[in-house]
mmCIF file of C-alpha atoms and ligand atoms in Angstrom:
data_model
loop_
_atom_site.group_PDB
_atom_site.id
_atom_site.type_symbol
_atom_site.label_atom_id
_atom_site.label_comp_id
_atom_site.label_asym_id
_atom_site.label_seq_id
_atom_site.Cartn_x
_atom_site.Cartn_y
_atom_site.Cartn_z
ATOM 1 C CA MET A 1 -0.082 -0.077 -0.127
ATOM 2 C CA ARG A 2 2.760 2.498 0.691
ATOM 3 C CA ALA A 3 4.390 1.798 -2.492
ATOM 4 C CA LYS A 4 0.963 2.232 -4.348
ATOM 5 C CA ILE A 5 0.955 5.411 -2.538
ATOM 6 C CA LEU A 6 4.225 6.838 -3.162
ATOM 7 C CA SER A 7 3.495 5.739 -6.591
ATOM 8 C CA LEU A 8 0.323 8.140 -6.949
ATOM 9 C CA LEU A 9 2.188 10.627 -5.440
ATOM 10 C CA ARG A 10 4.968 10.549 -7.569
ATOM 11 C CA SER A 11 2.830 10.527 -11.067
ATOM 12 C CA ALA A 12 0.879 13.762 -9.567
ATOM 13 C CA GLY A 13 4.489 15.491 -9.693
ATOM 14 C CA ASP A 14 4.266 18.829 -8.030
ATOM 15 C CA SER A 15 0.574 18.758 -7.988
ATOM 16 C CA TYR A 16 -1.589 17.790 -4.671
ATOM 17 C CA LEU A 17 -3.783 14.927 -4.593
ATOM 18 C CA SER A 18 -6.478 14.473 -2.322
ATOM 19 C CA GLY A 19 -6.847 11.871 0.396
ATOM 20 C CA GLU A 20 -10.157 11.290 -0.835
ATOM 21 C CA GLU A 21 -8.537 10.733 -4.507
ATOM 22 C CA ILE A 22 -6.227 8.354 -2.950
ATOM 23 C CA ALA A 23 -8.538 6.532 -1.080
ATOM 24 C CA LYS A 24 -10.708 5.919 -4.056
ATOM 25 C CA ARG A 25 -8.451 4.818 -6.430
ATOM 26 C CA LEU A 26 -6.907 2.219 -4.101
ATOM 27 C CA GLY A 27 -9.995 1.120 -2.836
ATOM 28 C CA VAL A 28 -9.426 1.849 1.119
ATOM 29 C CA SER A 29 -10.670 4.375 3.782
ATOM 30 C CA ARG A 30 -9.154 7.884 3.921
ATOM 31 C CA THR A 31 -8.074 7.389 7.419
ATOM 32 C CA ALA A 32 -5.933 4.149 5.898
ATOM 33 C CA VAL A 33 -4.332 6.668 3.732
ATOM 34 C CA TRP A 34 -3.969 9.181 6.595
ATOM 35 C CA LYS A 35 -2.468 6.262 8.320
ATOM 36 C CA HIS A 36 0.091 5.587 5.741
ATOM 37 C CA ILE A 37 1.178 9.194 4.795
ATOM 38 C CA GLN A 38 1.782 9.404 8.469
ATOM 39 C CA GLU A 39 4.029 6.032 8.110
ATOM 40 C CA LEU A 40 5.560 7.187 5.183
ATOM 41 C CA ARG A 41 6.878 10.689 7.155
ATOM 42 C CA GLU A 42 7.999 8.867 9.550
ATOM 43 C CA SER A 43 10.550 6.906 7.245
ATOM 44 C CA GLY A 44 11.815 10.399 6.189
ATOM 45 C CA TYR A 45 9.486 11.463 3.243
ATOM 46 C CA ASP A 46 8.727 14.948 3.433
ATOM 47 C CA ILE A 47 5.158 14.815 2.145
ATOM 48 C CA VAL A 48 3.303 18.470 2.513
ATOM 49 C CA SER A 49 -0.555 18.556 2.972
ATOM 50 C CA HIS A 50 -2.841 20.978 2.406
ATOM 51 C CA SER A 51 -6.196 21.236 3.880
ATOM 52 C CA ARG A 52 -8.020 21.730 0.555
ATOM 53 C CA SER A 53 -5.941 20.165 -1.735
ATOM 54 C CA GLY A 54 -4.292 17.040 -0.122
ATOM 55 C CA TYR A 55 -0.924 15.611 0.261
ATOM 56 C CA SER A 56 2.168 16.155 -2.352
ATOM 57 C CA LEU A 57 5.670 14.495 -2.222
ATOM 58 C CA ARG A 58 8.484 16.984 -1.854
ATOM 59 C CA GLU A 59 11.297 14.778 -1.353
ATOM 60 C CA ALA A 60 12.088 11.374 -0.807
ATOM 61 C CA PRO A 61 14.899 10.396 1.815
ATOM 62 C CA ASP A 62 18.134 9.052 0.717
ATOM 63 C CA ARG A 63 17.367 5.872 2.899
ATOM 64 C CA LEU A 64 17.666 2.194 1.473
ATOM 65 C CA LEU A 65 13.997 1.201 1.668
ATOM 66 C CA ALA A 66 12.875 -1.024 -0.864
ATOM 67 C CA GLU A 67 10.195 1.069 -2.469
ATOM 68 C CA GLU A 68 13.302 3.649 -3.136
ATOM 69 C CA ILE A 69 15.416 1.271 -4.276
ATOM 70 C CA ARG A 70 12.535 -0.194 -6.766
ATOM 71 C CA HIS A 71 11.676 3.036 -7.857
ATOM 72 C CA GLY A 72 12.884 3.337 -11.627
ATOM 73 C CA LEU A 73 14.842 0.149 -11.280
ATOM 74 C CA GLN A 74 15.261 -1.760 -14.380
ATOM 75 C CA THR A 75 16.929 -5.239 -14.073
ATOM 76 C CA GLN A 76 15.730 -8.601 -15.487
ATOM 77 C CA VAL A 77 16.847 -10.406 -12.161
ATOM 78 C CA ILE A 78 18.577 -8.754 -9.737
ATOM 79 C CA GLY A 79 16.695 -7.112 -7.193
ATOM 80 C CA ARG A 80 13.292 -9.260 -8.388
ATOM 81 C CA GLU A 81 13.034 -9.576 -4.390
ATOM 82 C CA ILE A 82 14.053 -6.287 -2.370
ATOM 83 C CA HIS A 83 14.324 -7.216 1.601
ATOM 84 C CA ALA A 84 15.629 -3.991 3.153
ATOM 85 C CA TYR A 85 16.211 -3.730 6.821
ATOM 86 C CA ASP A 86 17.026 -1.099 9.444
ATOM 87 C CA SER A 87 19.504 -3.308 11.295
ATOM 88 C CA VAL A 88 20.331 -6.996 11.055
ATOM 89 C CA ASP A 89 23.375 -8.950 12.045
ATOM 90 C CA SER A 90 24.570 -9.756 8.569
ATOM 91 C CA THR A 91 23.065 -9.500 5.402
ATOM 92 C CA ASN A 92 24.498 -12.555 4.439
ATOM 93 C CA LEU A 93 23.428 -14.377 7.107
ATOM 94 C CA VAL A 94 19.671 -13.167 6.409
ATOM 95 C CA ALA A 95 20.292 -14.001 2.845
ATOM 96 C CA LYS A 96 21.042 -17.292 3.634
ATOM 97 C CA ARG A 97 18.210 -17.846 5.774
ATOM 98 C CA LEU A 98 15.886 -16.707 3.015
ATOM 99 C CA ALA A 99 17.609 -19.240 0.547
ATOM 100 C CA HIS A 100 16.619 -21.814 2.681
ATOM 101 C CA GLU A 101 13.288 -20.309 2.852
ATOM 102 C CA GLY A 102 13.183 -20.653 -1.228
ATOM 103 C CA ALA A 103 13.975 -17.224 -1.872
ATOM 104 C CA PRO A 104 14.505 -16.559 -5.998
ATOM 105 C CA ASP A 105 17.513 -16.122 -7.966
ATOM 106 C CA GLY A 106 18.615 -12.151 -7.615
ATOM 107 C CA THR A 107 17.139 -11.583 -4.158
ATOM 108 C CA VAL A 108 18.782 -8.899 -2.744
ATOM 109 C CA VAL A 109 19.074 -7.899 1.125
ATOM 110 C CA VAL A 110 20.285 -4.733 2.179
ATOM 111 C CA ALA A 111 20.920 -2.776 5.678
ATOM 112 C CA GLU A 112 21.234 0.258 7.097
ATOM 113 C CA GLU A 113 23.706 -1.324 9.264
ATOM 114 C CA GLN A 114 24.926 -4.557 10.456
ATOM 115 C CA GLY A 115 25.768 -5.471 14.271
ATOM 116 C CA ALA A 116 27.908 -8.547 13.055
ATOM 117 C CA GLY A 117 29.279 -7.531 9.739
ATOM 118 C CA ARG A 118 31.447 -10.175 8.478
ATOM 119 C CA GLY A 119 34.459 -10.014 6.407
ATOM 120 C CA ARG A 120 36.809 -12.474 4.769
ATOM 121 C CA LEU A 121 38.983 -14.886 7.264
ATOM 122 C CA GLU A 122 36.346 -14.358 9.748
ATOM 123 C CA ARG A 123 37.171 -11.038 10.187
ATOM 124 C CA HIS A 124 34.671 -8.144 11.371
ATOM 125 C CA PHE A 125 33.314 -5.734 8.863
ATOM 126 C CA PHE A 126 32.748 -2.159 10.123
ATOM 127 C CA SER A 127 28.997 -1.406 8.868
ATOM 128 C CA PRO A 128 27.999 1.640 10.746
ATOM 129 C CA LYS A 129 24.347 3.124 10.276
ATOM 130 C CA GLY A 130 23.239 5.105 7.302
ATOM 131 C CA LYS A 131 26.807 5.636 5.999
ATOM 132 C CA GLY A 132 27.322 2.861 3.591
ATOM 133 C CA ILE A 133 25.909 0.005 1.674
ATOM 134 C CA TRP A 134 25.609 -3.397 3.315
ATOM 135 C CA PHE A 135 24.147 -5.837 0.958
ATOM 136 C CA SER A 136 23.888 -9.178 -0.261
ATOM 137 C CA VAL A 137 22.622 -11.092 -3.332
ATOM 138 C CA LEU A 138 21.348 -14.282 -3.621
ATOM 139 C CA LEU A 139 21.937 -16.070 -6.906
ATOM 140 C CA ARG A 140 21.014 -19.672 -7.914
ATOM 141 C CA PRO A 141 23.356 -19.961 -11.043
ATOM 142 C CA PRO A 142 23.549 -22.673 -13.464
ATOM 143 C CA PHE A 143 27.158 -22.821 -13.211
ATOM 144 C CA LEU A 144 29.338 -25.883 -11.437
ATOM 145 C CA PRO A 145 30.354 -25.131 -7.899
ATOM 146 C CA GLN A 146 33.967 -24.345 -9.000
ATOM 147 C CA GLU A 147 32.927 -21.367 -10.949
ATOM 148 C CA ALA A 148 31.364 -19.715 -7.955
ATOM 149 C CA PRO A 149 34.668 -17.887 -7.020
ATOM 150 C CA LYS A 150 34.204 -15.869 -10.380
ATOM 151 C CA CYS A 151 30.908 -14.539 -9.225
ATOM 152 C CA THR A 152 33.514 -12.226 -6.363
ATOM 153 C CA LEU A 153 34.756 -10.756 -9.686
ATOM 154 C CA LEU A 154 31.791 -9.958 -11.184
ATOM 155 C CA ALA A 155 30.801 -8.176 -8.017
ATOM 156 C CA ALA A 156 33.602 -6.537 -8.138
ATOM 157 C CA VAL A 157 33.331 -5.241 -11.587
ATOM 158 C CA ALA A 158 29.439 -4.330 -11.182
ATOM 159 C CA VAL A 159 30.542 -1.813 -8.153
ATOM 160 C CA ALA A 160 33.425 -0.458 -10.512
ATOM 161 C CA ARG A 161 31.245 0.267 -13.079
ATOM 162 C CA ALA A 162 28.776 1.778 -11.172
ATOM 163 C CA MET A 163 31.537 3.849 -9.541
ATOM 164 C CA LYS A 164 32.561 5.035 -13.074
ATOM 165 C CA SER A 165 29.124 5.909 -14.047
ATOM 166 C CA PHE A 166 29.300 8.431 -11.259
ATOM 167 C CA GLY A 167 32.955 10.257 -12.271
ATOM 168 C CA LEU A 168 34.535 7.979 -9.937
ATOM 169 C CA LYS A 169 37.537 5.504 -10.374
ATOM 170 C CA ALA A 170 38.366 2.944 -8.252
ATOM 171 C CA GLY A 171 40.878 0.035 -8.802
ATOM 172 C CA ILE A 172 40.134 -3.524 -8.265
ATOM 173 C CA LYS A 173 42.833 -5.665 -5.950
ATOM 174 C CA TRP A 174 42.699 -9.169 -6.515
ATOM 175 C CA PRO A 175 40.172 -11.137 -5.867
ATOM 176 C CA ASN A 176 37.509 -8.791 -4.477
ATOM 177 C CA ASP A 177 38.586 -5.324 -2.870
ATOM 178 C CA LEU A 178 38.089 -1.952 -4.701
ATOM 179 C CA LEU A 179 40.685 0.401 -3.453
ATOM 180 C CA TYR A 180 41.202 4.260 -4.013
ATOM 181 C CA GLN A 181 44.618 5.408 -3.387
ATOM 182 C CA GLY A 182 45.540 1.832 -2.123
ATOM 183 C CA LYS A 183 42.745 2.411 0.564
ATOM 184 C CA LYS A 184 39.920 0.135 0.615
ATOM 185 C CA LEU A 185 36.296 1.248 -0.482
ATOM 186 C CA VAL A 186 34.524 -1.949 -0.930
ATOM 187 C CA GLY A 187 34.658 -5.674 0.463
ATOM 188 C CA ILE A 188 33.168 -8.595 -0.886
ATOM 189 C CA LEU A 189 32.256 -11.911 0.983
ATOM 190 C CA THR A 190 31.046 -14.777 -1.289
ATOM 191 C CA GLU A 191 29.565 -17.829 0.321
ATOM 192 C CA MET A 192 27.991 -21.030 -1.184
ATOM 193 C CA SER A 193 25.849 -23.987 -0.648
ATOM 194 C CA ALA A 194 26.344 -26.596 -3.115
ATOM 195 C CA GLU A 195 26.464 -30.292 -4.238
ATOM 196 C CA MET A 196 29.297 -32.422 -5.987
ATOM 197 C CA ASP A 197 27.758 -30.806 -9.410
ATOM 198 C CA SER A 198 25.565 -28.292 -8.763
ATOM 199 C CA ILE A 199 25.050 -24.736 -6.758
ATOM 200 C CA ASN A 200 22.271 -24.331 -4.202
ATOM 201 C CA TYR A 201 22.935 -20.938 -4.022
ATOM 202 C CA VAL A 202 25.401 -17.953 -3.837
ATOM 203 C CA ILE A 203 25.540 -15.340 -1.562
ATOM 204 C CA ILE A 204 27.720 -12.196 -2.441
ATOM 205 C CA GLY A 205 28.091 -9.975 0.312
ATOM 206 C CA THR A 206 29.434 -6.375 -0.620
ATOM 207 C CA GLY A 207 30.055 -3.767 1.886
ATOM 208 C CA ILE A 208 30.657 -0.184 -0.014
ATOM 209 C CA ASN A 209 31.990 2.353 2.062
ATOM 210 C CA VAL A 210 30.077 5.287 1.242
ATOM 211 C CA ASN A 211 29.231 8.722 3.154
ATOM 212 C CA ILE A 212 32.177 7.514 6.161
ATOM 213 C CA SER A 213 34.845 10.356 6.878
ATOM 214 C CA GLN A 214 38.112 9.258 7.982
ATOM 215 C CA ASP A 215 37.735 10.117 11.776
ATOM 216 C CA GLU A 216 34.714 8.449 11.713
ATOM 217 C CA PHE A 217 36.340 5.008 10.960
ATOM 218 C CA PRO A 218 37.325 3.078 13.907
ATOM 219 C CA ALA A 219 41.253 3.167 14.971
ATOM 220 C CA GLU A 220 42.600 -0.267 13.582
ATOM 221 C CA ILE A 221 40.906 0.649 10.141
ATOM 222 C CA ARG A 222 41.831 4.448 9.890
ATOM 223 C CA GLY A 223 44.357 5.170 7.346
ATOM 224 C CA VAL A 224 43.928 2.006 5.271
ATOM 225 C CA ALA A 225 39.827 2.670 4.716
ATOM 226 C CA THR A 226 38.539 5.233 2.682
ATOM 227 C CA SER A 227 34.873 6.139 1.087
ATOM 228 C CA LEU A 228 33.356 7.436 -2.132
ATOM 229 C CA GLN A 229 32.504 10.679 -0.208
ATOM 230 C CA GLU A 230 36.479 10.996 0.471
ATOM 231 C CA MET A 231 37.194 10.374 -3.220
ATOM 232 C CA ASN A 232 34.104 13.063 -4.287
ATOM 233 C CA GLY A 233 34.776 15.589 -1.796
ATOM 234 C CA GLU A 234 31.127 15.467 -1.035
ATOM 235 C CA LYS A 235 28.583 13.312 -0.036
ATOM 236 C CA ILE A 236 27.355 10.548 -2.470
ATOM 237 C CA PRO A 237 23.019 9.699 -2.729
ATOM 238 C CA ARG A 238 22.966 6.133 -1.571
ATOM 239 C CA VAL A 239 19.814 5.175 -3.322
ATOM 240 C CA PRO A 240 20.630 6.078 -6.897
ATOM 241 C CA PHE A 241 24.063 4.555 -6.585
ATOM 242 C CA PHE A 242 22.912 1.500 -5.240
ATOM 243 C CA ARG A 243 20.614 1.306 -8.473
ATOM 244 C CA ALA A 244 23.252 1.677 -10.675
ATOM 245 C CA VAL A 245 25.142 -1.146 -8.723
ATOM 246 C CA LEU A 246 22.244 -3.464 -9.085
ATOM 247 C CA HIS A 247 22.169 -2.249 -12.804
ATOM 248 C CA GLU A 248 25.766 -3.096 -13.651
ATOM 249 C CA PHE A 249 25.361 -6.494 -11.597
ATOM 250 C CA ASP A 250 22.129 -7.552 -13.866
ATOM 251 C CA THR A 251 23.788 -6.531 -16.979
ATOM 252 C CA LEU A 252 26.743 -8.751 -15.917
ATOM 253 C CA TYR A 253 24.879 -11.388 -14.899
ATOM 254 C CA GLN A 254 22.772 -12.013 -17.900
ATOM 255 C CA LEU A 255 25.720 -11.786 -19.719
ATOM 256 C CA VAL A 256 27.610 -14.148 -17.811
ATOM 257 C CA LYS A 257 24.847 -16.831 -17.996
ATOM 258 C CA GLU A 258 24.549 -16.496 -22.102
ATOM 259 C CA GLN A 259 28.393 -16.173 -22.635
ATOM 260 C CA GLY A 260 30.551 -17.569 -19.897
ATOM 261 C CA PHE A 261 32.684 -15.427 -17.785
ATOM 262 C CA ASP A 262 35.150 -13.982 -19.923
ATOM 263 C CA VAL A 263 33.393 -10.881 -20.317
ATOM 264 C CA VAL A 264 33.838 -10.350 -16.452
ATOM 265 C CA PHE A 265 37.587 -11.105 -16.843
ATOM 266 C CA ASP A 266 38.318 -8.621 -19.697
ATOM 267 C CA ALA A 267 36.226 -6.104 -17.542
ATOM 268 C CA TRP A 268 38.185 -6.924 -14.345
ATOM 269 C CA ARG A 269 41.687 -6.671 -16.235
ATOM 270 C CA GLU A 270 40.610 -2.931 -16.902
ATOM 271 C CA PHE A 271 39.943 -2.215 -13.667
ATOM 272 C CA SER A 272 42.784 -4.481 -12.083
ATOM 273 C CA VAL A 273 45.514 -2.716 -9.733
ATOM 274 C CA THR A 274 47.164 -6.125 -9.199
ATOM 275 C CA LEU A 275 48.347 -6.885 -12.480
ATOM 276 C CA GLY A 276 51.885 -5.970 -13.601
ATOM 277 C CA ARG A 277 52.584 -4.947 -9.919
ATOM 278 C CA GLU A 278 54.849 -7.182 -7.247
ATOM 279 C CA VAL A 279 52.681 -8.499 -4.725
ATOM 280 C CA ARG A 280 52.979 -10.648 -1.321
ATOM 281 C CA VAL A 281 50.576 -13.269 -1.441
ATOM 282 C CA ILE A 282 49.916 -15.302 1.527
ATOM 283 C CA GLY A 283 48.015 -18.588 1.106
ATOM 284 C CA VAL A 284 44.703 -19.013 3.068
ATOM 285 C CA ARG A 285 45.019 -22.443 5.016
ATOM 286 C CA SER A 286 48.936 -22.922 4.654
ATOM 287 C CA GLY A 287 50.269 -19.248 5.588
ATOM 288 C CA GLU A 288 52.838 -19.470 3.350
ATOM 289 C CA SER A 289 54.037 -16.739 1.806
ATOM 290 C CA PHE A 290 55.895 -15.759 -1.498
ATOM 291 C CA THR A 291 56.409 -12.445 -3.442
ATOM 292 C CA GLY A 292 56.574 -12.232 -7.433
ATOM 293 C CA MET A 293 54.698 -10.157 -10.224
ATOM 294 C CA ALA A 294 51.086 -10.736 -10.666
ATOM 295 C CA VAL A 295 50.526 -11.463 -14.789
ATOM 296 C CA ASP A 296 47.299 -12.401 -15.381
ATOM 297 C CA ILE A 297 44.087 -14.241 -14.246
ATOM 298 C CA ASP A 298 43.528 -17.559 -15.719
ATOM 299 C CA ALA A 299 39.878 -19.315 -16.915
ATOM 300 C CA ASP A 300 39.491 -19.728 -12.888
ATOM 301 C CA GLY A 301 39.433 -16.321 -12.032
ATOM 302 C CA ALA A 302 43.205 -17.482 -10.378
ATOM 303 C CA LEU A 303 45.809 -14.987 -9.935
ATOM 304 C CA LEU A 304 48.765 -16.102 -12.065
ATOM 305 C CA VAL A 305 52.324 -14.823 -10.476
ATOM 306 C CA ASP A 306 55.742 -15.258 -11.898
ATOM 307 C CA THR A 307 58.086 -15.930 -8.930
ATOM 308 C CA PRO A 308 62.040 -16.999 -9.355
ATOM 309 C CA TYR A 309 60.955 -20.492 -9.202
ATOM 310 C CA GLY A 310 58.059 -20.361 -11.639
ATOM 311 C CA ARG A 311 54.761 -19.606 -12.031
ATOM 312 C CA ARG A 312 52.247 -19.605 -8.981
ATOM 313 C CA ARG A 313 48.448 -20.237 -9.550
ATOM 314 C CA VAL A 314 46.490 -18.442 -6.314
ATOM 315 C CA LEU A 315 43.166 -19.566 -6.226
ATOM 316 C CA ALA A 316 42.864 -18.352 -2.563
ATOM 317 C CA GLY A 317 44.721 -15.988 -0.833
ATOM 318 C CA ASP A 318 45.697 -12.741 0.863
ATOM 319 C CA VAL A 319 47.462 -10.271 -1.850
ATOM 320 C CA SER A 320 49.209 -6.971 -1.402
ATOM 321 C CA ILE A 321 50.769 -5.144 -3.821
ATOM 322 C CA ARG A 322 53.958 -4.109 -2.738
ATOM 323 C CA PRO A 323 54.698 -0.157 -2.768
ATOM 324 C CA SER A 324 55.233 1.988 -6.031
ATOM 325 C CA HIS A 325 52.154 3.868 -6.685
ATOM 326 C CA ILE A 326 48.892 2.146 -5.999
ATOM 327 C CA GLU A 327 45.900 3.570 -7.349
HETATM 328 C C1 LIG B 1 36.000 -8.439 3.318
HETATM 329 O O1 LIG B 1 36.711 -7.384 2.700
HETATM 330 O O2 LIG B 1 37.000 -8.981 3.865
HETATM 331 C C2 LIG B 1 34.697 -8.519 2.875
HETATM 332 C C3 LIG B 1 33.693 -7.896 3.365
HETATM 333 C C4 LIG B 1 32.563 -7.822 3.215
HETATM 334 C C5 LIG B 1 31.156 -7.390 3.695
HETATM 335 C C6 LIG B 1 29.824 -7.374 3.385
HETATM 336 S S1 LIG B 1 28.850 -6.029 3.917
HETATM 337 C C7 LIG B 1 27.230 -6.804 3.322
HETATM 338 C C8 LIG B 1 27.778 -8.876 3.601
HETATM 339 N N1 LIG B 1 27.339 -8.930 4.810
HETATM 340 C C9 LIG B 1 28.413 -9.496 5.707
HETATM 341 O O3 LIG B 1 28.120 -9.599 6.887
HETATM 342 N N2 LIG B 1 29.411 -9.266 5.113
HETATM 343 C C10 LIG B 1 29.247 -8.816 3.845
#
């Protein structure tokens, strides 16, 4: 009902719509309309009212509300269900629960804040209220389980492209961090449930630091984290940016289903700040470390590193780019 009222107010533009007119069009009482308008105001919508003429929408809030995100979103699969929350433990965990309840391919879970945001390697992920876009996309792709890690590259490219469309140029550090001037803007955590030869679901959790200033980062990541706001010099409206991310994600996902991952690899190489650099790799399980020149990614999305002892193929690991100039 909220969404329907909003859509009527939007189509009226700057004009007023009377409570009676809205009630008639939606087949509800005027009191019900009034209650919904109150709720919308509480959610941050600036709706002015006039005793004779009725209601008019002046401004929508930059809050990650499902109806706001959906407004003008033209995607095929990604965002066909959007679950938006004020506060959750972790959007990945919520997405997992929804997956077990049968949520479809392309379901999106987003929250204003996460109490227990999770990063890679069991790390905590800083996700303060109203300052970022903390979201997960649930996929049920027709790929083999070994292809799932490539979805991480897809997500990284989608965010990098959305940033580019906002005039912001970030680099991707293999496999999944987006950096600006060597500082982290975006982190991605992909989780999967699969059988031997088919995927039940993949959850791609992405955290984008949007409107966070340096002094708001906790001490342990201050100086190594950054945000779109810092990059841009002013705040970025989160809702349109998020729509752009979902749009890029959707486009790539359709292409990958039709043509395979080459399109993602090509785009990934374009944004990469890892290739052509000296890197230090620390193996996720072994803890073993080595250095070498990152030369390419292969058809599995693995990083190829040339060392004095030959070429190494890295499927999972922590990669740091050795200092020179990092984008
Ligand atoms: C990393 O850089 O270590 C990965 C961070 C992933 C964070 C995102 S925020 C949305 C989703 N929910 C989580 O709990 N984690 C991911």
